[in-house]
mmCIF file of C-alpha atoms in Angstrom:
data_model
loop_
_atom_site.group_PDB
_atom_site.id
_atom_site.type_symbol
_atom_site.label_atom_id
_atom_site.label_comp_id
_atom_site.label_asym_id
_atom_site.label_seq_id
_atom_site.Cartn_x
_atom_site.Cartn_y
_atom_site.Cartn_z
ATOM 1 C CA MET E 29 39.339 -64.762 -19.601
ATOM 2 C CA SER E 30 40.255 -68.135 -21.917
ATOM 3 C CA GLU E 31 37.964 -69.157 -24.933
ATOM 4 C CA ASP E 32 35.764 -72.089 -22.879
ATOM 5 C CA GLU E 33 35.540 -70.348 -19.770
ATOM 6 C CA ARG E 34 34.017 -67.434 -22.461
ATOM 7 C CA THR E 35 32.045 -70.310 -24.358
ATOM 8 C CA ARG E 36 30.849 -71.369 -20.554
ATOM 9 C CA MET E 37 29.304 -68.313 -19.985
ATOM 10 C CA ARG E 38 27.662 -67.893 -23.160
ATOM 11 C CA GLU E 39 26.374 -71.112 -22.874
ATOM 12 C CA ASP E 40 24.727 -70.825 -19.071
ATOM 13 C CA PHE E 41 23.193 -66.696 -20.172
ATOM 14 C CA ALA E 42 22.006 -68.810 -23.184
ATOM 15 C CA ARG E 43 19.975 -71.590 -20.693
ATOM 16 C CA ARG E 44 18.781 -68.386 -18.605
ATOM 17 C CA ALA E 45 17.548 -66.360 -21.401
ATOM 18 C CA GLU E 46 15.694 -69.684 -23.159
ATOM 19 C CA GLY E 47 13.660 -69.804 -19.245
ATOM 20 C CA TRP E 48 13.012 -66.183 -20.147
ATOM 21 C CA ARG E 49 11.707 -67.554 -23.485
ATOM 22 C CA LEU E 50 9.743 -70.207 -22.016
ATOM 23 C CA LEU E 51 8.513 -67.604 -19.181
ATOM 24 C CA GLU E 52 6.718 -64.897 -21.471
ATOM 25 C CA GLU E 53 5.324 -67.787 -23.650
ATOM 26 C CA GLU E 54 2.948 -69.575 -21.317
ATOM 27 C CA ARG E 55 2.360 -65.700 -20.987
ATOM 28 C CA ARG E 56 1.433 -66.003 -24.735
ATOM 29 C CA ARG E 57 -0.012 -69.588 -24.168
ATOM 30 C CA ARG E 58 -2.395 -68.063 -20.669
ATOM 31 C CA PRO E 59 -4.545 -64.676 -21.070
ATOM 32 C CA ASP E 60 -5.352 -64.453 -17.206
ATOM 33 C CA LEU E 61 -0.977 -64.449 -17.001
ATOM 34 C CA VAL E 62 -0.840 -60.716 -18.355
ATOM 35 C CA SER E 63 -1.838 -58.714 -15.563
ATOM 36 C CA LEU E 64 0.978 -59.899 -12.902
ATOM 37 C CA PRO E 65 0.251 -59.014 -9.458
ATOM 38 C CA GLU E 66 3.513 -56.484 -8.203
ATOM 39 C CA ALA E 67 4.818 -59.325 -7.194
ATOM 40 C CA MET E 68 5.830 -61.137 -9.786
ATOM 41 C CA GLN E 69 7.128 -58.426 -11.607
ATOM 42 C CA GLN E 70 9.253 -57.792 -8.637
ATOM 43 C CA LEU E 71 10.626 -61.957 -9.858
ATOM 44 C CA ALA E 72 10.791 -61.265 -13.441
ATOM 45 C CA GLY E 73 12.873 -58.371 -12.598
ATOM 46 C CA SER E 74 15.462 -60.104 -10.474
ATOM 47 C CA PHE E 75 15.702 -62.613 -13.397
ATOM 48 C CA ARG E 76 17.020 -59.511 -15.493
ATOM 49 C CA TYR E 77 19.230 -58.521 -13.388
ATOM 50 C CA SER E 78 20.966 -61.967 -12.889
ATOM 51 C CA LEU E 79 22.068 -61.878 -16.478
ATOM 52 C CA THR E 80 24.328 -59.049 -15.746
ATOM 53 C CA LEU E 81 26.084 -60.684 -13.556
ATOM 54 C CA PRO E 82 28.816 -63.449 -13.775
ATOM 55 C CA PRO E 83 27.201 -66.876 -14.016
ATOM 56 C CA ARG E 84 29.007 -68.004 -10.075
ATOM 57 C CA GLN E 85 26.610 -65.170 -8.528
ATOM 58 C CA THR E 86 23.578 -66.493 -10.830
ATOM 59 C CA SER E 87 22.984 -69.341 -10.990
ATOM 60 C CA GLY E 88 19.259 -70.200 -9.638
ATOM 61 C CA PHE E 89 20.016 -73.316 -7.631
ATOM 62 C CA VAL E 90 22.867 -72.138 -5.895
ATOM 63 C CA VAL E 91 21.058 -68.920 -4.830
ATOM 64 C CA PHE E 92 17.820 -70.847 -3.946
ATOM 65 C CA TYR E 93 19.180 -72.743 -1.718
ATOM 66 C CA ARG E 94 21.297 -69.696 -0.263
ATOM 67 C CA ALA E 95 18.226 -68.342 0.288
ATOM 68 C CA LEU E 96 16.995 -70.956 2.750
ATOM 69 C CA ALA E 97 20.153 -70.948 3.881
ATOM 70 C CA ARG E 98 19.230 -68.062 5.500
ATOM 71 C CA LYS E 99 15.878 -69.307 6.750
ATOM 72 C CA SER E 100 13.559 -68.035 4.279
ATOM 73 C CA PRO E 101 12.412 -71.278 3.695
ATOM 74 C CA LEU E 102 9.099 -71.496 1.105
ATOM 75 C CA GLY E 103 7.068 -72.585 3.390
ATOM 76 C CA THR E 104 7.413 -70.067 6.285
ATOM 77 C CA ASP E 105 6.271 -66.279 5.951
ATOM 78 C CA ARG E 106 9.078 -63.864 6.416
ATOM 79 C CA GLY E 107 6.425 -62.183 7.531
ATOM 80 C CA PRO E 108 6.505 -58.268 7.034
ATOM 81 C CA ALA E 109 9.061 -56.234 4.824
ATOM 82 C CA ARG E 110 11.591 -54.393 7.220
ATOM 83 C CA ALA E 111 12.775 -51.053 7.010
ATOM 84 C CA THR E 112 15.445 -50.062 5.503
ATOM 85 C CA SER E 113 18.583 -47.618 6.524
ATOM 86 C CA ASN E 114 17.219 -45.080 5.905
ATOM 87 C CA GLY E 115 13.441 -45.562 6.993
ATOM 88 C CA THR E 116 12.421 -46.374 4.392
ATOM 89 C CA ALA E 117 9.750 -50.008 4.089
ATOM 90 C CA ALA E 118 11.158 -52.436 1.892
ATOM 91 C CA PRO E 119 9.379 -54.413 -0.714
ATOM 92 C CA ASP E 120 7.086 -57.005 0.930
ATOM 93 C CA CYS E 121 9.093 -60.232 0.382
ATOM 94 C CA SER E 122 7.045 -62.748 2.569
ATOM 95 C CA ASN E 123 6.694 -65.827 1.528
ATOM 96 C CA GLY E 124 2.911 -65.031 1.071
ATOM 97 C CA THR E 125 3.645 -62.667 -0.941
ATOM 98 C CA LEU E 126 5.527 -65.299 -3.269
ATOM 99 C CA ARG E 127 3.290 -67.919 -3.215
ATOM 100 C CA ARG E 128 0.455 -65.054 -4.375
ATOM 101 C CA ALA E 129 2.647 -64.982 -6.900
ATOM 102 C CA THR E 130 3.961 -68.477 -8.697
ATOM 103 C CA ARG E 131 -0.107 -69.116 -9.273
ATOM 104 C CA HIS E 132 0.039 -67.052 -12.001
ATOM 105 C CA LEU E 133 3.359 -69.200 -13.373
ATOM 106 C CA GLY E 134 1.431 -72.191 -14.831
ATOM 107 C CA SER E 135 1.820 -76.050 -13.557
ATOM 108 C CA SER E 136 4.789 -76.648 -16.279
ATOM 109 C CA THR E 137 7.937 -78.087 -15.009
ATOM 110 C CA ASP E 138 9.304 -75.200 -17.265
ATOM 111 C CA MET E 139 7.650 -73.268 -15.379
ATOM 112 C CA ARG E 140 8.200 -74.419 -12.150
ATOM 113 C CA CYS E 141 12.472 -74.287 -12.530
ATOM 114 C CA MET E 142 11.927 -71.362 -13.809
ATOM 115 C CA ALA E 143 9.323 -70.721 -10.304
ATOM 116 C CA ILE E 144 12.384 -71.732 -8.127
ATOM 117 C CA CYS E 145 14.752 -69.754 -10.231
ATOM 118 C CA LEU E 146 13.154 -66.616 -9.532
ATOM 119 C CA LEU E 147 11.590 -66.523 -6.272
ATOM 120 C CA GLY E 148 15.822 -67.688 -4.444
ATOM 121 C CA ALA E 149 17.001 -64.294 -6.786
ATOM 122 C CA VAL E 150 14.302 -62.420 -4.582
ATOM 123 C CA LEU E 151 14.795 -64.070 -1.341
ATOM 124 C CA LEU E 152 18.239 -63.664 -1.335
ATOM 125 C CA GLY E 153 17.685 -59.718 -2.410
ATOM 126 C CA CYS E 154 14.836 -59.398 0.953
ATOM 127 C CA GLY E 155 14.781 -56.175 2.688
ATOM 128 C CA TYR E 156 17.241 -54.336 0.246
ATOM 129 C CA LYS E 157 16.897 -51.156 -2.023
ATOM 130 C CA SER E 158 18.572 -50.756 -4.501
ATOM 131 C CA GLU E 159 20.717 -47.578 -2.978
ATOM 132 C CA ASP E 160 21.484 -50.302 0.300
ATOM 133 C CA LYS E 161 22.990 -52.796 -2.618
ATOM 134 C CA LYS E 162 25.180 -49.985 -4.081
ATOM 135 C CA SER E 163 26.874 -48.681 -1.271
ATOM 136 C CA ALA E 164 27.581 -52.798 0.037
ATOM 137 C CA LEU E 165 28.894 -53.284 -3.006
ATOM 138 C CA SER E 166 33.266 -53.718 -4.445
ATOM 139 C CA PRO E 167 34.435 -51.942 -6.839
ATOM 140 C CA MET E 168 33.815 -54.465 -9.524
ATOM 141 C CA ASP E 169 30.513 -55.803 -8.544
ATOM 142 C CA ARG E 170 29.276 -51.878 -8.236
ATOM 143 C CA PHE E 171 31.210 -52.281 -11.794
ATOM 144 C CA TYR E 172 28.709 -55.374 -12.924
ATOM 145 C CA ALA E 173 25.639 -53.629 -11.141
ATOM 146 C CA LEU E 174 25.554 -49.776 -12.469
ATOM 147 C CA GLY E 175 24.586 -50.143 -16.129
ATOM 148 C CA ASP E 176 21.379 -52.414 -14.767
ATOM 149 C CA MET E 177 20.901 -49.632 -11.799
ATOM 150 C CA ALA E 178 21.453 -46.702 -14.501
ATOM 151 C CA LYS E 179 18.569 -48.112 -16.651
ATOM 152 C CA ASP E 180 16.435 -49.251 -14.372
ATOM 153 C CA SER E 181 16.567 -45.925 -12.758
ATOM 154 C CA PHE E 182 16.071 -44.257 -15.870
ATOM 155 C CA ASN E 183 12.693 -46.554 -16.767
ATOM 156 C CA ALA E 184 11.261 -45.735 -13.348
ATOM 157 C CA GLY E 185 11.969 -40.969 -14.260
ATOM 158 C CA ARG E 186 14.614 -40.615 -11.880
ATOM 159 C CA ILE E 187 16.494 -39.065 -13.963
ATOM 160 C CA GLU E 188 19.653 -37.277 -12.032
ATOM 161 C CA GLU E 189 19.751 -41.215 -10.719
ATOM 162 C CA ALA E 190 20.681 -43.443 -13.631
ATOM 163 C CA ARG E 191 22.808 -39.581 -14.662
ATOM 164 C CA LYS E 192 25.072 -40.376 -11.751
ATOM 165 C CA ASP E 193 24.881 -44.390 -12.557
ATOM 166 C CA ALA E 194 25.845 -43.699 -16.482
ATOM 167 C CA GLN E 195 28.494 -41.801 -15.467
ATOM 168 C CA GLU E 196 30.134 -43.649 -13.058
ATOM 169 C CA LEU E 197 30.193 -46.730 -14.709
ATOM 170 C CA MET E 198 31.325 -44.037 -18.321
ATOM 171 C CA SER E 199 34.000 -43.260 -16.372
ATOM 172 C CA VAL E 200 35.696 -46.895 -14.340
ATOM 173 C CA LEU E 201 35.373 -47.739 -17.623
ATOM 174 C CA PRO E 202 39.848 -47.707 -18.066
ATOM 175 C CA ARG E 203 39.808 -49.952 -14.602
ATOM 176 C CA PHE E 204 38.448 -52.907 -16.575
ATOM 177 C CA LYS E 205 38.625 -53.352 -20.394
ATOM 178 C CA ASP E 206 40.006 -56.734 -19.783
ATOM 179 C CA ASN E 207 36.319 -56.990 -17.972
ATOM 180 C CA TRP E 208 33.896 -59.900 -19.640
ATOM 181 C CA ASN E 209 31.269 -57.013 -18.192
ATOM 182 C CA TYR E 210 33.555 -54.121 -20.868
ATOM 183 C CA GLY E 211 31.585 -54.276 -24.237
ATOM 184 C CA ASN E 212 27.686 -54.684 -22.082
ATOM 185 C CA ALA E 213 29.208 -51.242 -20.095
ATOM 186 C CA ILE E 214 30.049 -49.091 -22.850
ATOM 187 C CA GLN E 215 27.213 -50.499 -24.459
ATOM 188 C CA ASP E 216 24.557 -49.281 -20.430
ATOM 189 C CA SER E 217 26.495 -46.215 -20.203
ATOM 190 C CA ASN E 218 26.094 -44.597 -23.531
ATOM 191 C CA LEU E 219 22.457 -46.059 -24.215
ATOM 192 C CA VAL E 220 20.867 -44.006 -20.222
ATOM 193 C CA LEU E 221 22.764 -40.937 -21.002
ATOM 194 C CA GLY E 222 21.109 -40.722 -24.594
ATOM 195 C CA ARG E 223 18.076 -41.359 -23.293
ATOM 196 C CA ILE E 224 18.671 -39.105 -20.924
ATOM 197 C CA ALA E 225 20.001 -36.107 -23.732
ATOM 198 C CA LEU E 226 17.434 -37.233 -25.975
ATOM 199 C CA ARG E 227 14.510 -36.314 -23.321
ATOM 200 C CA GLU E 228 16.495 -33.325 -22.856
ATOM 201 C CA GLY E 229 16.264 -32.051 -26.734
ATOM 202 C CA ARG E 230 20.006 -32.464 -27.173
ATOM 203 C CA LEU E 231 19.275 -34.846 -30.525
ATOM 204 C CA ASP E 232 23.081 -34.154 -31.870
ATOM 205 C CA GLU E 233 24.535 -35.494 -28.870
ATOM 206 C CA ALA E 234 21.841 -38.478 -28.455
ATOM 207 C CA LYS E 235 23.233 -39.289 -31.780
ATOM 208 C CA ARG E 236 26.965 -39.270 -30.750
ATOM 209 C CA TYR E 237 25.793 -42.019 -27.883
ATOM 210 C CA LEU E 238 23.749 -44.183 -29.735
ATOM 211 C CA ILE E 239 27.364 -44.723 -32.523
ATOM 212 C CA GLU E 240 29.318 -45.067 -29.330
ATOM 213 C CA ALA E 241 27.014 -47.775 -27.946
ATOM 214 C CA GLY E 242 28.119 -49.041 -30.842
ATOM 215 C CA LYS E 243 31.609 -49.106 -30.830
ATOM 216 C CA SER E 244 31.065 -52.235 -27.759
ATOM 217 C CA PRO E 245 33.681 -54.709 -28.390
ATOM 218 C CA GLY E 246 30.931 -56.989 -27.394
ATOM 219 C CA SER E 247 29.989 -59.230 -24.079
ATOM 220 C CA PRO E 248 28.762 -62.442 -24.147
ATOM 221 C CA GLN E 249 24.769 -61.261 -23.773
ATOM 222 C CA MET E 250 25.109 -58.516 -26.341
ATOM 223 C CA ASP E 251 27.048 -61.793 -28.944
ATOM 224 C CA SER E 252 24.170 -63.656 -28.704
ATOM 225 C CA PHE E 253 21.068 -61.614 -27.888
ATOM 226 C CA GLY E 254 22.226 -59.011 -28.780
ATOM 227 C CA PRO E 255 22.553 -54.708 -28.203
ATOM 228 C CA ASN E 256 19.424 -53.108 -26.354
ATOM 229 C CA MET E 257 17.343 -51.103 -28.651
ATOM 230 C CA SER E 258 15.836 -48.818 -26.030
ATOM 231 C CA LEU E 259 17.380 -45.489 -27.879
ATOM 232 C CA ALA E 260 17.798 -46.304 -31.478
ATOM 233 C CA LYS E 261 13.927 -46.395 -31.027
ATOM 234 C CA ASP E 262 13.628 -43.715 -28.863
ATOM 235 C CA LEU E 263 16.047 -42.042 -32.057
ATOM 236 C CA LEU E 264 13.373 -44.214 -34.519
ATOM 237 C CA GLU E 265 10.818 -41.564 -32.926
ATOM 238 C CA LYS E 266 11.820 -38.746 -34.105
ATOM 239 C CA GLY E 267 12.687 -39.650 -37.486
ATOM 240 C CA GLU E 268 16.016 -40.200 -37.024
ATOM 241 C CA ARG E 269 16.792 -42.842 -39.251
ATOM 242 C CA ASP E 270 20.358 -43.209 -41.021
ATOM 243 C CA VAL E 271 22.045 -42.814 -37.660
ATOM 244 C CA VAL E 272 20.027 -46.532 -36.576
ATOM 245 C CA LEU E 273 20.999 -47.788 -39.420
ATOM 246 C CA ARG E 274 23.985 -46.750 -39.129
ATOM 247 C CA TYR E 275 24.194 -48.579 -35.505
ATOM 248 C CA PHE E 276 23.134 -51.918 -36.438
ATOM 249 C CA GLU E 277 25.564 -51.902 -38.805
ATOM 250 C CA LEU E 278 28.605 -51.569 -35.227
ATOM 251 C CA CYS E 279 27.007 -54.416 -34.292
ATOM 252 C CA ARG E 280 27.146 -57.089 -36.789
ATOM 253 C CA LYS E 281 31.050 -57.425 -35.415
ATOM 254 C CA PHE E 282 29.702 -58.588 -32.444
ATOM 255 C CA TRP E 283 26.010 -60.004 -33.240
ATOM 256 C CA GLU E 284 26.994 -62.313 -35.842
ATOM 257 C CA MET E 285 23.839 -64.490 -34.400
ATOM 258 C CA GLY E 286 21.687 -61.771 -35.603
ATOM 259 C CA HIS E 287 22.740 -60.776 -38.755
ATOM 260 C CA GLY E 288 19.321 -61.885 -40.132
ATOM 261 C CA ARG E 289 17.459 -60.160 -37.371
ATOM 262 C CA LEU E 290 19.871 -56.744 -38.548
ATOM 263 C CA ASP E 291 19.106 -56.926 -42.101
ATOM 264 C CA ARG E 292 15.104 -57.138 -41.391
ATOM 265 C CA TRP E 293 15.474 -54.196 -39.091
ATOM 266 C CA SER E 294 16.924 -52.529 -41.624
ATOM 267 C CA LEU E 295 14.377 -53.448 -44.443
ATOM 268 C CA GLU E 296 11.973 -52.542 -42.036
ATOM 269 C CA VAL E 297 13.917 -48.819 -40.954
ATOM 270 C CA LYS E 298 14.122 -48.100 -44.684
ATOM 271 C CA SER E 299 10.695 -47.869 -45.874
ATOM 272 C CA GLY E 300 10.165 -46.008 -42.793
ATOM 273 C CA LYS E 301 9.156 -48.343 -40.127
ATOM 274 C CA ILE E 302 10.722 -49.080 -35.767
ATOM 275 C CA PRO E 303 11.150 -52.888 -35.670
ATOM 276 C CA ALA E 304 9.479 -54.778 -33.530
ATOM 277 C CA PHE E 305 12.569 -54.936 -31.378
ATOM 278 C CA GLY E 306 11.494 -57.274 -28.330
ATOM 279 C CA ALA E 307 13.515 -58.494 -26.206
ATOM 280 C CA ASN E 308 15.967 -56.024 -27.509
ATOM 281 C CA LEU E 309 14.495 -53.290 -25.338
ATOM 282 C CA ARG E 310 14.787 -55.191 -21.994
ATOM 283 C CA TYR E 311 18.370 -56.978 -21.808
#
């Protein structure tokens, strides 16, 4: 990948991250937005998932118009969600649900732009369970998706599914060393397997996974917004400060923009506190 391509990709992710920041700020300003309906959570999840994909797949307005091309205009209700291939009801993505969700977005231009991007992402994926999406992916697209799917499965309590996806992602890493997503995949596979190990009482193994995650060479996202700190937080809750401080130092090599934050977090950890990692628990 050329430096120009890497720069464009980083700028693209930065724009989308700024949109997410605006959404979070609007929610803080408006107390009535704190309790979002399930539909809005689905929209937000789709937007976060888009951050893991190549820019050519994630332009909000491109996705939006592709959704319209599939005859899913915002003014027309798609009707109830259809069943998936295994007979399980898919999420309700009818336009009525989406309209109800957008009422919680506020009226600012920024928020309306965010709504368009989020609605487009959901409309494009309506009616499919994550298992259906994963089985239909090409090897490269599967490589892009496995990390996010493993994290989502872990957060939903589907531990064996998370373990399987993370192990598969780790097994294909050698095939994608020159891919822009390589650093994300190193982080995500080790992150999920480490959290599983900690959950199952294998503390030393979890610590090794954290260090391996810190050996990631970085990525457009990680270079700009930093690494995922969920395993680090889990270990801090177990009193494991030294390994987390070592992890912070490893992250400095790719997260040059975050040196100030790493300095602050290091001081807090040394004083016995658990930092408020904020969005770095979601990336």
